[in-house]
Amino acid sequence: MSTEFCRHEPKTGAWVLTLHIQPGARRTEVVGRHGDALKIRLAAPPVDGRANQVLRRFLAERFQLSLDAVELRSGLTGRHKRVALYGLDIVDPGEILLFDS
């Protein structure tokens, strides 16, 4: 089963998350659903890619992945992002993020 903001790519083995990012927050946390995306607040400004770095680190730590296993596929300069997670042996990372928040 997968959530509407998370899908599995059998060809690559990646889980692709659709995220809505709110940079400049007090702390980094998963907030919940935001339309067809999962909303994450980031304790980083949207300057010089810092928010993207914090997002990748947050997801890598949450799923115990290397930083290289978290790929920002789209949305480098926007709030709407697609992130691929490689090497997960779980059913749906979106469910974990949503229900562990």
Short mmCIF file of N, CA and C in Angstrom, two decimals:
data_model
loop_
_atom_site.label_atom_id
_atom_site.label_comp_id
_atom_site.label_asym_id
_atom_site.label_seq_id
_atom_site.Cartn_x
_atom_site.Cartn_y
_atom_site.Cartn_z
N MET A 1 0.85 -1.18 0.00
CA MET A 1 0.00 0.00 0.00
C MET A 1 0.89 1.24 0.00
N SER A 2 0.47 2.27 -0.71
CA SER A 2 1.24 3.51 -0.69
C SER A 2 0.30 4.69 -0.53
N THR A 3 0.80 5.74 0.07
CA THR A 3 0.02 6.95 0.24
C THR A 3 0.04 7.73 -1.06
N GLU A 4 -0.85 8.71 -1.19
CA GLU A 4 -0.91 9.49 -2.43
C GLU A 4 0.34 10.33 -2.65
N PHE A 5 1.11 10.58 -1.62
CA PHE A 5 2.33 11.39 -1.76
C PHE A 5 3.59 10.53 -1.79
N CYS A 6 3.42 9.22 -1.89
CA CYS A 6 4.57 8.32 -1.89
C CYS A 6 4.29 7.16 -2.83
N ARG A 7 5.24 6.91 -3.74
CA ARG A 7 5.06 5.78 -4.66
C ARG A 7 6.38 5.04 -4.81
N HIS A 8 6.25 3.77 -5.11
CA HIS A 8 7.42 2.92 -5.29
C HIS A 8 7.69 2.75 -6.78
N GLU A 9 8.97 2.85 -7.15
CA GLU A 9 9.40 2.60 -8.53
C GLU A 9 10.08 1.24 -8.59
N PRO A 10 9.38 0.23 -9.06
CA PRO A 10 9.98 -1.11 -9.10
C PRO A 10 11.27 -1.18 -9.92
N LYS A 11 11.35 -0.39 -10.98
CA LYS A 11 12.53 -0.44 -11.85
C LYS A 11 13.80 0.00 -11.12
N THR A 12 13.71 1.09 -10.34
CA THR A 12 14.88 1.61 -9.63
C THR A 12 14.94 1.14 -8.18
N GLY A 13 13.80 0.68 -7.66
CA GLY A 13 13.73 0.30 -6.25
C GLY A 13 13.56 1.48 -5.32
N ALA A 14 13.41 2.67 -5.88
CA ALA A 14 13.29 3.88 -5.06
C ALA A 14 11.85 4.13 -4.62
N TRP A 15 11.72 4.76 -3.48
CA TRP A 15 10.45 5.32 -3.03
C TRP A 15 10.53 6.80 -3.32
N VAL A 16 9.53 7.34 -4.01
CA VAL A 16 9.52 8.75 -4.38
C VAL A 16 8.46 9.47 -3.57
N LEU A 17 8.89 10.47 -2.81
CA LEU A 17 8.00 11.27 -1.97
C LEU A 17 7.70 12.59 -2.65
N THR A 18 6.46 13.02 -2.60
CA THR A 18 6.06 14.35 -3.04
C THR A 18 5.89 15.18 -1.78
N LEU A 19 6.66 16.26 -1.68
CA LEU A 19 6.71 17.04 -0.45
C LEU A 19 6.39 18.51 -0.68
N HIS A 20 5.80 19.12 0.32
CA HIS A 20 5.63 20.57 0.35
C HIS A 20 6.48 21.04 1.53
N ILE A 21 7.43 21.90 1.25
CA ILE A 21 8.42 22.31 2.24
C ILE A 21 8.15 23.72 2.73
N GLN A 22 8.26 23.90 4.04
CA GLN A 22 8.16 25.22 4.64
C GLN A 22 9.49 25.53 5.32
N PRO A 23 10.37 26.26 4.63
CA PRO A 23 11.67 26.60 5.23
C PRO A 23 11.51 27.71 6.27
N GLY A 24 12.53 27.88 7.07
CA GLY A 24 12.54 28.96 8.06
C GLY A 24 11.73 28.68 9.31
N ALA A 25 11.40 27.42 9.57
CA ALA A 25 10.62 27.06 10.75
C ALA A 25 11.53 26.99 11.98
N ARG A 26 10.92 26.94 13.14
CA ARG A 26 11.69 26.83 14.38
C ARG A 26 12.40 25.50 14.51
N ARG A 27 11.73 24.44 14.03
CA ARG A 27 12.35 23.11 14.09
C ARG A 27 11.94 22.31 12.86
N THR A 28 12.71 21.29 12.56
CA THR A 28 12.42 20.42 11.43
C THR A 28 11.46 19.33 11.91
N GLU A 29 10.32 19.23 11.19
CA GLU A 29 9.30 18.26 11.58
C GLU A 29 8.33 18.00 10.44
N VAL A 30 7.72 16.84 10.49
CA VAL A 30 6.65 16.50 9.57
C VAL A 30 5.37 17.08 10.16
N VAL A 31 4.62 17.80 9.33
CA VAL A 31 3.41 18.46 9.80
C VAL A 31 2.17 17.62 9.48
N GLY A 32 2.11 17.06 8.28
CA GLY A 32 0.95 16.29 7.86
C GLY A 32 0.73 16.46 6.38
N ARG A 33 -0.45 16.20 5.95
CA ARG A 33 -0.77 16.30 4.52
C ARG A 33 -0.97 17.76 4.11
N HIS A 34 -0.61 18.02 2.85
CA HIS A 34 -0.81 19.34 2.23
C HIS A 34 -1.21 19.07 0.79
N GLY A 35 -2.50 18.93 0.55
CA GLY A 35 -2.98 18.55 -0.78
C GLY A 35 -2.50 17.15 -1.11
N ASP A 36 -1.81 17.00 -2.25
CA ASP A 36 -1.30 15.69 -2.65
C ASP A 36 0.14 15.47 -2.19
N ALA A 37 0.58 16.27 -1.25
CA ALA A 37 1.97 16.19 -0.76
C ALA A 37 1.99 16.02 0.76
N LEU A 38 3.16 15.69 1.26
CA LEU A 38 3.40 15.65 2.70
C LEU A 38 4.14 16.92 3.06
N LYS A 39 3.66 17.64 4.05
CA LYS A 39 4.27 18.92 4.44
C LYS A 39 5.33 18.69 5.51
N ILE A 40 6.50 19.27 5.27
CA ILE A 40 7.60 19.20 6.22
C ILE A 40 8.10 20.61 6.47
N ARG A 41 8.20 20.97 7.74
CA ARG A 41 8.80 22.25 8.12
C ARG A 41 10.29 22.02 8.33
N LEU A 42 11.10 22.98 7.86
CA LEU A 42 12.55 22.85 7.97
C LEU A 42 13.14 24.01 8.76
N ALA A 43 13.99 23.70 9.70
CA ALA A 43 14.69 24.71 10.49
C ALA A 43 15.93 25.15 9.72
N ALA A 44 15.69 25.74 8.57
CA ALA A 44 16.78 26.24 7.71
C ALA A 44 16.20 27.28 6.77
N PRO A 45 16.96 28.30 6.47
CA PRO A 45 16.48 29.31 5.52
C PRO A 45 16.58 28.80 4.08
N PRO A 46 15.74 29.33 3.19
CA PRO A 46 15.81 28.91 1.80
C PRO A 46 16.90 29.67 1.04
N VAL A 47 18.11 29.64 1.57
CA VAL A 47 19.22 30.39 1.00
C VAL A 47 20.36 29.44 0.68
N ASP A 48 20.92 29.57 -0.52
CA ASP A 48 22.10 28.79 -0.94
C ASP A 48 21.93 27.29 -0.77
N GLY A 49 20.71 26.78 -0.94
CA GLY A 49 20.48 25.34 -0.85
C GLY A 49 20.49 24.76 0.54
N ARG A 50 20.50 25.62 1.57
CA ARG A 50 20.56 25.11 2.95
C ARG A 50 19.33 24.28 3.31
N ALA A 51 18.15 24.74 2.89
CA ALA A 51 16.93 23.99 3.20
C ALA A 51 16.96 22.61 2.53
N ASN A 52 17.47 22.52 1.32
CA ASN A 52 17.58 21.22 0.64
C ASN A 52 18.54 20.30 1.38
N GLN A 53 19.63 20.84 1.89
CA GLN A 53 20.59 20.04 2.65
C GLN A 53 19.95 19.51 3.93
N VAL A 54 19.22 20.37 4.62
CA VAL A 54 18.57 19.96 5.87
C VAL A 54 17.51 18.91 5.58
N LEU A 55 16.76 19.07 4.50
CA LEU A 55 15.75 18.08 4.13
C LEU A 55 16.39 16.72 3.86
N ARG A 56 17.44 16.69 3.07
CA ARG A 56 18.11 15.43 2.76
C ARG A 56 18.66 14.78 4.03
N ARG A 57 19.27 15.58 4.88
CA ARG A 57 19.81 15.05 6.14
C ARG A 57 18.70 14.50 7.03
N PHE A 58 17.59 15.24 7.13
CA PHE A 58 16.45 14.82 7.95
C PHE A 58 15.93 13.46 7.48
N LEU A 59 15.71 13.31 6.16
CA LEU A 59 15.19 12.05 5.64
C LEU A 59 16.20 10.92 5.78
N ALA A 60 17.48 11.21 5.56
CA ALA A 60 18.52 10.18 5.72
C ALA A 60 18.56 9.68 7.16
N GLU A 61 18.50 10.58 8.11
CA GLU A 61 18.53 10.19 9.52
C GLU A 61 17.27 9.44 9.90
N ARG A 62 16.12 9.89 9.43
CA ARG A 62 14.84 9.28 9.78
C ARG A 62 14.77 7.83 9.33
N PHE A 63 15.36 7.54 8.14
CA PHE A 63 15.30 6.18 7.60
C PHE A 63 16.63 5.45 7.66
N GLN A 64 17.59 6.01 8.38
CA GLN A 64 18.92 5.41 8.56
C GLN A 64 19.55 5.06 7.21
N LEU A 65 19.57 6.06 6.33
CA LEU A 65 20.17 5.94 5.01
C LEU A 65 21.40 6.83 4.92
N SER A 66 22.26 6.53 3.97
CA SER A 66 23.35 7.46 3.71
C SER A 66 22.78 8.67 2.99
N LEU A 67 23.48 9.77 3.04
CA LEU A 67 23.04 10.98 2.36
C LEU A 67 22.94 10.76 0.86
N ASP A 68 23.80 9.90 0.31
CA ASP A 68 23.76 9.58 -1.12
C ASP A 68 22.50 8.83 -1.52
N ALA A 69 21.81 8.19 -0.57
CA ALA A 69 20.60 7.43 -0.86
C ALA A 69 19.35 8.31 -0.88
N VAL A 70 19.53 9.60 -0.64
CA VAL A 70 18.41 10.56 -0.67
C VAL A 70 18.68 11.54 -1.81
N GLU A 71 17.88 11.43 -2.87
CA GLU A 71 18.09 12.22 -4.07
C GLU A 71 16.95 13.22 -4.27
N LEU A 72 17.30 14.48 -4.38
CA LEU A 72 16.31 15.51 -4.69
C LEU A 72 16.10 15.51 -6.19
N ARG A 73 14.95 15.04 -6.63
CA ARG A 73 14.68 14.90 -8.07
C ARG A 73 14.12 16.15 -8.71
N SER A 74 13.32 16.89 -7.99
CA SER A 74 12.78 18.12 -8.56
C SER A 74 12.45 19.10 -7.44
N GLY A 75 12.39 20.38 -7.80
CA GLY A 75 12.04 21.40 -6.83
C GLY A 75 13.22 22.01 -6.11
N LEU A 76 14.36 22.08 -6.76
CA LEU A 76 15.56 22.63 -6.11
C LEU A 76 15.31 24.01 -5.51
N THR A 77 14.56 24.86 -6.19
CA THR A 77 14.36 26.23 -5.69
C THR A 77 12.92 26.50 -5.26
N GLY A 78 12.08 25.50 -5.28
CA GLY A 78 10.68 25.71 -4.91
C GLY A 78 10.30 24.97 -3.65
N ARG A 79 9.07 25.18 -3.23
CA ARG A 79 8.56 24.49 -2.04
C ARG A 79 8.05 23.09 -2.35
N HIS A 80 7.62 22.89 -3.58
CA HIS A 80 7.10 21.59 -4.00
C HIS A 80 8.28 20.75 -4.51
N LYS A 81 8.55 19.61 -3.85
CA LYS A 81 9.73 18.81 -4.18
C LYS A 81 9.37 17.35 -4.36
N ARG A 82 10.18 16.67 -5.15
CA ARG A 82 10.10 15.22 -5.27
C ARG A 82 11.46 14.68 -4.83
N VAL A 83 11.42 13.75 -3.88
CA VAL A 83 12.64 13.18 -3.32
C VAL A 83 12.58 11.67 -3.45
N ALA A 84 13.66 11.08 -3.94
CA ALA A 84 13.76 9.63 -4.05
C ALA A 84 14.62 9.08 -2.92
N LEU A 85 14.13 7.99 -2.32
CA LEU A 85 14.85 7.29 -1.25
C LEU A 85 15.22 5.91 -1.78
N TYR A 86 16.50 5.59 -1.74
CA TYR A 86 16.99 4.31 -2.25
C TYR A 86 17.43 3.41 -1.09
N GLY A 87 17.18 2.12 -1.24
CA GLY A 87 17.69 1.15 -0.28
C GLY A 87 16.80 0.92 0.92
N LEU A 88 15.52 1.26 0.82
CA LEU A 88 14.60 1.02 1.93
C LEU A 88 13.97 -0.34 1.81
N ASP A 89 13.90 -1.04 2.92
CA ASP A 89 13.25 -2.35 2.97
C ASP A 89 11.94 -2.27 3.74
N ILE A 90 11.19 -1.20 3.53
CA ILE A 90 9.94 -1.01 4.26
C ILE A 90 8.79 -0.88 3.27
N VAL A 91 7.60 -0.98 3.79
CA VAL A 91 6.42 -0.98 2.94
C VAL A 91 6.12 0.39 2.35
N ASP A 92 6.08 1.43 3.16
CA ASP A 92 5.75 2.77 2.67
C ASP A 92 6.35 3.83 3.59
N PRO A 93 7.41 4.49 3.15
CA PRO A 93 8.02 5.51 4.00
C PRO A 93 7.09 6.69 4.28
N GLY A 94 6.15 6.95 3.38
CA GLY A 94 5.19 8.03 3.60
C GLY A 94 4.32 7.77 4.81
N GLU A 95 3.90 6.53 4.97
CA GLU A 95 3.09 6.15 6.13
C GLU A 95 3.90 6.35 7.42
N ILE A 96 5.14 5.97 7.39
CA ILE A 96 6.00 6.12 8.56
C ILE A 96 6.18 7.59 8.92
N LEU A 97 6.47 8.43 7.94
CA LEU A 97 6.64 9.85 8.21
C LEU A 97 5.35 10.47 8.72
N LEU A 98 4.24 10.12 8.14
CA LEU A 98 2.96 10.71 8.51
C LEU A 98 2.53 10.30 9.91
N PHE A 99 2.70 9.03 10.23
CA PHE A 99 2.19 8.54 11.50
C PHE A 99 3.19 8.59 12.64
N ASP A 100 4.45 8.87 12.35
CA ASP A 100 5.44 9.06 13.41
C ASP A 100 5.57 10.52 13.81
N SER A 101 4.88 11.40 13.10
CA SER A 101 5.01 12.83 13.38
C SER A 101 4.18 13.26 14.57
#
